[in-house]
Amino acid sequence: MTAKFSSIPADRLPDLLQAMPKAELHMHIEGSLEPELIFALAQRNGVALSYPSVEALREAYAFTDLQSFLDIYYAGASVLLKEADFHDMAWAYFLRAKADNVVHAELFFDPQTHTERGVAFETVIRGLTSACERARSELGISSALIMCFLRHLSEEDAFKTLEQALPYREHFIGVGLDSSERGHPPEKFARVFAKCRELGLRLVAHAGEEGPPEYIINALDVLKVERIDHGVRCVEDPALVQRLAQQGTPLTVCPLSNIKLCVFKTMAEHNLRTLLDAGLKVTINSDDPAYFGGYVNENYLETFAALPLDASHAYTLARNSLEASFVDEAHKAGWISQLDEVFARAA
Ligand code: ADE
Ligand code: ZN
């Protein structure tokens, strides 16, 4: 089905990667806060920052691991106080997404990062929801929200967050698990995920970014997630790789994030091609684009520049992103036919 695209010349790849319709399934909306917007919101809200300038803040983006990033990411989010702040942040992301031909985006948000600071859950969800509605009407981008529980906090805190969220149930489609992975295994959240499942929420979790393959196994077996966020460490367990391939479990891989957080030393060492060759349903995503040096198309471009990937892989990755999304089959089919047209024209 896709091998026929292998003959598309490599010099056409950048345009093709840009033009192909795609879904983004792993993007933390708080990770789209650019330093310029952090400073603008700090000024608007009278929040003091510990960096003297946009440049100084950007220079601090030299991470050694996930935790070194999270410390600065939570500090950046401290400028978000009002509904308009959440709206403006998400709207800025949607403008970037439009430029990258993202047709559908499933956005993570971290309510606990805000409720802990006294910002009401309602403020967060209303600001994000209004930006999603605006993206639909003004940009034609479809989107959905996925609420993440912070895994460094307790399961009891996650239950409290779920309770705060339930009056706004129609505004989010699922739940995820993010923040510091090591030492906070999926099973810590077994009961709250079981409750979310009962409520009919879609389930995803970060696993196998820094954590071992057992975290991926327990995300599947204990939390019963439908997609694995990151999952790159699955290669350390061949039986797990085989299982993921057989089940068709999507992995939302974030190449630039993996380089910036030192999961791989260089892009040339990234295992994305290995994962694809193993038959895994791999997708490419930006994770926290303002912090990791690029939005989704930069992730595609840099990955294709560093690894032996051709247009057939581009087709597979874009198609995987659409198929792995939580939208109905009719919408998926519409976008896949748009994708087919783009590739038919290029071939
Ligand atoms: N929160 C934002 N980005 C994250 C990542 N890459 N891993 C875990 N938690 C996150
Ligand atoms: Zn993430």
Coordinates of C-alpha atoms and ligand atoms in Angstrom, one line a residue:
M1 CA 0.0 0.0 0.0
T2 CA 2.7 2.5 1.0
A3 CA 5.9 1.1 -0.7
K4 CA 4.9 2.8 -4.0
F5 CA 5.8 6.1 -2.4
S6 CA 9.4 5.1 -1.7
S7 CA 10.3 6.3 -5.2
I8 CA 9.3 9.9 -4.4
P9 CA 12.7 11.8 -4.5
A10 CA 14.2 12.7 -1.2
D11 CA 14.4 16.4 -2.1
R12 CA 10.5 16.4 -2.3
L13 CA 10.2 15.1 1.3
P14 CA 10.3 18.5 3.2
D15 CA 7.4 19.8 1.1
L16 CA 5.5 16.5 1.5
L17 CA 6.0 16.4 5.2
Q18 CA 4.7 20.0 5.4
A19 CA 1.7 19.4 3.1
M20 CA 0.4 16.1 4.4
P21 CA -2.7 16.4 6.7
K22 CA -1.8 15.0 10.1
A23 CA -3.1 14.7 13.7
E24 CA -1.2 15.7 16.7
L25 CA -1.9 13.3 19.7
H26 CA 0.8 14.2 22.2
M27 CA 1.1 17.9 23.0
H28 CA 1.0 19.4 26.5
I29 CA -0.7 22.7 26.0
E30 CA 1.3 24.3 28.8
G31 CA 4.4 23.2 26.8
S32 CA 3.4 25.4 24.0
L33 CA 4.0 28.6 26.1
E34 CA 6.7 30.4 24.2
P35 CA 9.0 32.6 26.3
E36 CA 7.6 35.8 24.7
L37 CA 4.1 34.8 25.8
I38 CA 5.3 33.9 29.3
F39 CA 6.7 37.4 29.6
A40 CA 3.6 39.0 28.1
L41 CA 1.3 37.1 30.5
A42 CA 3.6 37.8 33.5
Q43 CA 3.4 41.5 32.8
R44 CA -0.4 41.3 32.2
N45 CA -0.9 39.5 35.5
G46 CA 1.8 41.1 37.6
V47 CA 3.7 37.9 38.1
A48 CA 7.4 38.1 38.9
L49 CA 9.7 35.8 36.9
S50 CA 13.1 34.7 38.1
Y51 CA 14.6 35.4 34.6
P52 CA 15.4 39.0 33.5
S53 CA 14.5 38.6 29.8
V54 CA 13.1 36.3 27.1
E55 CA 16.6 35.5 26.0
A56 CA 17.7 34.6 29.5
L57 CA 14.7 32.3 29.9
R58 CA 15.4 30.6 26.5
E59 CA 19.0 30.1 27.5
A60 CA 17.8 28.2 30.6
Y61 CA 16.3 25.6 28.2
A62 CA 19.3 23.2 28.5
F63 CA 17.9 20.1 30.0
T64 CA 19.7 17.0 31.3
D65 CA 16.6 14.8 31.9
L66 CA 12.8 14.9 32.3
Q67 CA 12.9 16.4 35.8
S68 CA 15.2 19.3 34.9
F69 CA 12.7 20.2 32.2
L70 CA 9.6 19.8 34.4
D71 CA 11.0 22.2 37.0
I72 CA 11.2 25.0 34.4
Y73 CA 8.0 24.0 32.7
Y74 CA 6.0 24.3 36.0
A75 CA 7.6 27.7 36.6
G76 CA 6.6 28.9 33.2
A77 CA 3.0 27.8 33.8
S78 CA 2.8 30.1 36.9
V79 CA 1.9 33.1 34.6
L80 CA -1.4 31.4 33.7
L81 CA -4.1 32.9 36.0
K82 CA -7.2 33.9 34.0
E83 CA -9.5 32.3 31.5
A84 CA -8.1 34.6 28.8
D85 CA -4.5 33.4 29.5
F86 CA -5.5 29.8 28.8
H87 CA -7.4 30.8 25.7
D88 CA -4.5 32.9 24.4
M89 CA -2.0 30.1 25.0
A90 CA -4.1 27.5 23.2
W91 CA -5.0 29.9 20.4
A92 CA -1.2 30.6 19.8
Y93 CA -0.8 26.8 19.5
F94 CA -3.6 26.4 17.0
L95 CA -2.1 29.0 14.7
R96 CA 1.1 27.0 14.7
A97 CA -0.8 23.8 14.1
K98 CA -2.7 25.3 11.2
A99 CA 0.7 26.3 9.6
D100 CA 1.8 22.7 10.0
N101 CA -1.4 21.2 8.4
V102 CA -2.6 19.7 11.6
V103 CA -6.2 18.8 11.0
H104 CA -6.9 17.3 14.4
A105 CA -5.2 17.9 17.8
E106 CA -5.7 16.1 21.1
L107 CA -4.3 18.4 23.7
F108 CA -3.1 17.4 27.1
F109 CA -3.7 19.8 30.0
D110 CA -2.4 19.6 33.6
P111 CA -5.2 21.0 35.8
Q112 CA -3.2 20.3 39.0
T113 CA -0.5 22.6 38.0
H114 CA -3.0 25.4 38.1
T115 CA -5.5 24.4 40.9
E116 CA -2.5 24.0 43.3
R117 CA -1.9 27.7 42.7
G118 CA -5.5 28.6 43.5
V119 CA -6.7 28.8 39.8
A120 CA -10.1 27.3 39.5
F121 CA -10.6 24.2 37.3
E122 CA -13.4 26.1 35.6
T123 CA -11.0 28.9 34.6
V124 CA -8.7 26.4 32.9
I125 CA -11.3 24.4 31.1
R126 CA -13.3 27.4 29.9
G127 CA -10.2 29.1 28.5
L128 CA -9.1 26.0 26.7
T129 CA -12.5 25.0 25.4
S130 CA -13.2 28.5 23.9
A131 CA -9.9 28.3 22.0
C132 CA -10.8 24.8 20.7
E133 CA -14.2 26.1 19.5
R134 CA -12.4 29.1 17.9
A135 CA -10.0 26.7 16.2
R136 CA -12.9 24.8 14.7
S137 CA -14.7 27.8 13.5
E138 CA -11.9 30.1 12.3
L139 CA -9.2 27.6 11.3
G140 CA -11.2 24.4 10.5
I141 CA -9.1 22.4 13.1
S142 CA -10.8 19.7 15.0
S143 CA -9.5 19.2 18.6
A144 CA -10.2 17.5 21.9
L145 CA -8.8 17.9 25.4
I146 CA -7.2 15.1 27.5
M147 CA -6.8 15.8 31.2
C148 CA -3.6 14.5 32.7
F149 CA -3.0 13.5 36.3
L150 CA 0.5 14.5 37.7
R151 CA 2.1 11.2 38.7
H152 CA 4.4 12.8 41.3
L153 CA 1.3 13.6 43.3
S154 CA -0.9 11.0 45.0
E155 CA -3.8 9.0 43.6
E156 CA -6.0 10.7 46.2
D157 CA -5.1 14.1 44.6
A158 CA -6.0 12.6 41.2
F159 CA -9.4 11.5 42.5
K160 CA -10.0 15.1 43.8
T161 CA -9.1 16.5 40.4
L162 CA -11.5 14.0 38.7
E163 CA -14.2 15.2 41.1
Q164 CA -13.5 18.9 40.1
A165 CA -13.5 17.9 36.5
L166 CA -16.8 16.0 36.3
P167 CA -19.1 19.0 36.1
Y168 CA -17.2 19.8 32.8
R169 CA -17.3 16.2 31.6
E170 CA -18.4 17.2 28.1
H171 CA -15.3 19.3 27.6
F172 CA -12.7 16.6 27.7
I173 CA -12.6 13.2 26.1
G174 CA -10.1 11.3 28.2
V175 CA -7.4 11.2 30.8
G176 CA -3.6 10.7 30.8
L177 CA -0.7 10.4 33.2
D178 CA 2.3 12.7 33.0
S179 CA 5.1 14.4 35.0
S180 CA 8.0 12.6 36.7
E181 CA 8.0 9.0 35.5
R182 CA 10.7 7.3 37.5
G183 CA 9.5 6.1 40.8
H184 CA 5.8 6.7 39.9
P185 CA 4.7 3.6 38.2
P186 CA 1.3 3.3 36.4
E187 CA -0.1 1.0 39.1
K188 CA 0.0 3.9 41.6
F189 CA -3.1 5.2 39.7
A190 CA -4.9 1.9 39.2
R191 CA -8.1 2.9 41.0
V192 CA -8.5 6.3 39.5
F193 CA -8.0 5.0 36.0
A194 CA -10.6 2.2 36.7
K195 CA -13.0 4.9 37.7
C196 CA -12.3 6.9 34.6
R197 CA -12.8 3.8 32.5
E198 CA -16.2 3.3 34.1
L199 CA -17.1 6.9 33.2
G200 CA -16.4 6.1 29.6
L201 CA -13.3 8.3 29.3
R202 CA -10.5 7.4 26.8
L203 CA -7.3 6.4 28.5
V204 CA -3.7 7.1 27.7
A205 CA -0.5 7.3 29.8
H206 CA 3.1 8.4 29.5
A207 CA 5.2 5.2 29.8
G208 CA 8.7 4.1 28.7
E209 CA 10.0 7.6 28.2
E210 CA 12.5 7.4 31.1
G211 CA 10.8 4.5 32.8
P212 CA 11.4 0.8 32.1
P213 CA 9.4 -1.5 29.8
E214 CA 7.4 -2.8 32.8
Y215 CA 5.8 0.6 33.1
I216 CA 4.4 0.2 29.5
I217 CA 3.2 -3.3 30.4
N218 CA 1.5 -2.0 33.5
A219 CA 0.0 0.9 31.7
L220 CA -1.6 -1.6 29.4
D221 CA -2.5 -4.3 31.9
V222 CA -3.4 -2.3 35.0
L223 CA -4.5 1.1 33.6
K224 CA -5.9 -0.4 30.4
V225 CA -4.7 2.5 28.3
E226 CA -5.4 2.6 24.6
R227 CA -2.3 4.5 23.5
I228 CA 1.2 4.8 25.0
D229 CA 2.7 8.2 25.2
H230 CA 6.4 7.9 24.2
G231 CA 7.0 4.2 24.8
V232 CA 10.4 4.2 23.1
R233 CA 12.0 2.0 25.8
C234 CA 9.7 -0.9 24.7
V235 CA 12.6 -2.1 22.5
E236 CA 14.3 -3.4 25.6
D237 CA 11.7 -6.1 25.8
P238 CA 11.2 -8.0 22.5
A239 CA 8.0 -9.8 23.8
L240 CA 6.5 -6.4 24.5
V241 CA 7.4 -5.1 21.1
Q242 CA 5.7 -8.1 19.6
R243 CA 2.6 -7.5 21.7
L244 CA 2.4 -3.8 20.9
A245 CA 2.7 -4.7 17.2
Q246 CA 0.1 -7.4 17.4
Q247 CA -2.4 -5.3 19.3
G248 CA -1.8 -2.3 17.1
T249 CA -1.3 -0.1 20.2
P250 CA -0.3 3.4 19.0
L251 CA 2.9 5.0 20.4
T252 CA 2.9 8.8 20.4
V253 CA 6.6 9.4 19.9
C254 CA 8.2 12.8 20.4
P255 CA 11.6 12.9 18.7
L256 CA 12.8 16.4 19.5
S257 CA 11.7 16.0 23.1
N258 CA 13.6 12.7 23.4
I259 CA 16.8 14.5 22.2
K260 CA 16.3 17.6 24.4
L261 CA 15.7 15.4 27.5
C262 CA 18.6 13.1 26.7
V263 CA 16.6 9.9 26.1
F264 CA 18.8 9.6 23.0
K265 CA 22.1 11.4 22.5
T266 CA 21.4 12.4 18.9
M267 CA 18.6 12.2 16.4
A268 CA 20.6 9.7 14.4
E269 CA 20.5 7.4 17.4
H270 CA 16.7 7.7 17.8
N271 CA 14.9 4.3 17.5
L272 CA 11.9 5.6 15.5
R273 CA 12.9 3.7 12.4
T274 CA 13.4 0.5 14.4
L275 CA 10.0 0.9 15.9
L276 CA 8.4 1.3 12.5
D277 CA 10.3 -1.7 11.1
A278 CA 9.0 -3.8 14.1
G279 CA 5.5 -3.0 12.8
L280 CA 4.5 -0.6 15.6
K281 CA 1.9 2.0 15.1
V282 CA 4.2 5.0 15.6
T283 CA 3.1 8.6 15.4
I284 CA 5.2 11.8 15.5
N285 CA 4.3 14.6 18.0
S286 CA 5.8 17.7 19.5
D287 CA 5.3 17.1 23.3
D288 CA 6.3 20.6 24.6
P289 CA 7.1 22.5 21.4
A290 CA 8.1 25.8 23.0
Y291 CA 10.7 24.1 25.1
F292 CA 12.1 21.4 22.7
G293 CA 12.8 23.5 19.6
G294 CA 10.0 22.8 17.3
Y295 CA 6.3 22.2 16.5
V296 CA 5.1 19.0 14.9
N297 CA 6.5 19.7 11.4
E298 CA 10.0 20.4 12.8
N299 CA 9.7 17.0 14.5
Y300 CA 9.0 15.4 11.2
L301 CA 11.7 17.3 9.3
E302 CA 14.5 16.7 11.8
T303 CA 13.6 13.0 12.2
F304 CA 13.6 12.5 8.4
A305 CA 16.9 14.5 8.1
A306 CA 18.6 12.2 10.5
L307 CA 17.2 8.7 9.9
P308 CA 16.8 6.6 6.8
L309 CA 13.2 7.4 6.2
D310 CA 11.4 7.9 2.8
A311 CA 8.0 9.1 1.6
S312 CA 6.4 5.7 2.3
H313 CA 7.3 6.2 6.0
A314 CA 5.9 9.7 5.8
Y315 CA 2.6 8.3 4.6
T316 CA 2.6 5.7 7.3
L317 CA 3.3 8.1 10.1
A318 CA 0.6 10.6 9.0
R319 CA -1.9 7.9 8.4
N320 CA -1.1 6.3 11.9
S321 CA -1.7 9.7 13.5
L322 CA -5.1 10.0 11.9
E323 CA -6.0 6.3 12.7
A324 CA -4.8 6.5 16.3
S325 CA -6.9 9.6 17.1
F326 CA -10.0 9.3 19.2
V327 CA -12.4 10.6 16.5
D328 CA -15.1 8.7 14.7
E329 CA -14.4 6.6 11.6
A330 CA -16.1 8.9 9.2
H331 CA -13.8 11.8 10.1
K332 CA -10.8 9.6 9.9
A333 CA -11.8 8.4 6.5
G334 CA -12.2 12.0 5.3
W335 CA -8.7 13.0 6.4
I336 CA -7.2 9.8 5.0
S337 CA -8.6 10.5 1.6
Q338 CA -7.1 14.0 1.8
L339 CA -3.8 12.3 2.7
D340 CA -4.1 9.9 -0.2
E341 CA -4.7 12.9 -2.6
V342 CA -1.5 14.7 -1.4
F343 CA 0.5 11.6 -2.0
A344 CA -1.1 10.7 -5.3
R345 CA -0.2 14.2 -6.5
A346 CA 3.4 13.8 -5.3
A347 CA 3.9 10.3 -6.8
Ligands
ADE1 N1 4.8 16.9 31.0 C1 5.0 17.7 30.0 N2 5.9 17.1 29.1 C2 6.1 15.8 29.7 C3 6.9 14.7 29.3 N3 7.6 14.7 28.2 N4 6.9 13.7 30.1 C4 6.2 13.7 31.2 N5 5.5 14.7 31.6 C5 5.4 15.8 30.9
ZN2 ZN 4.5 14.3 27.1

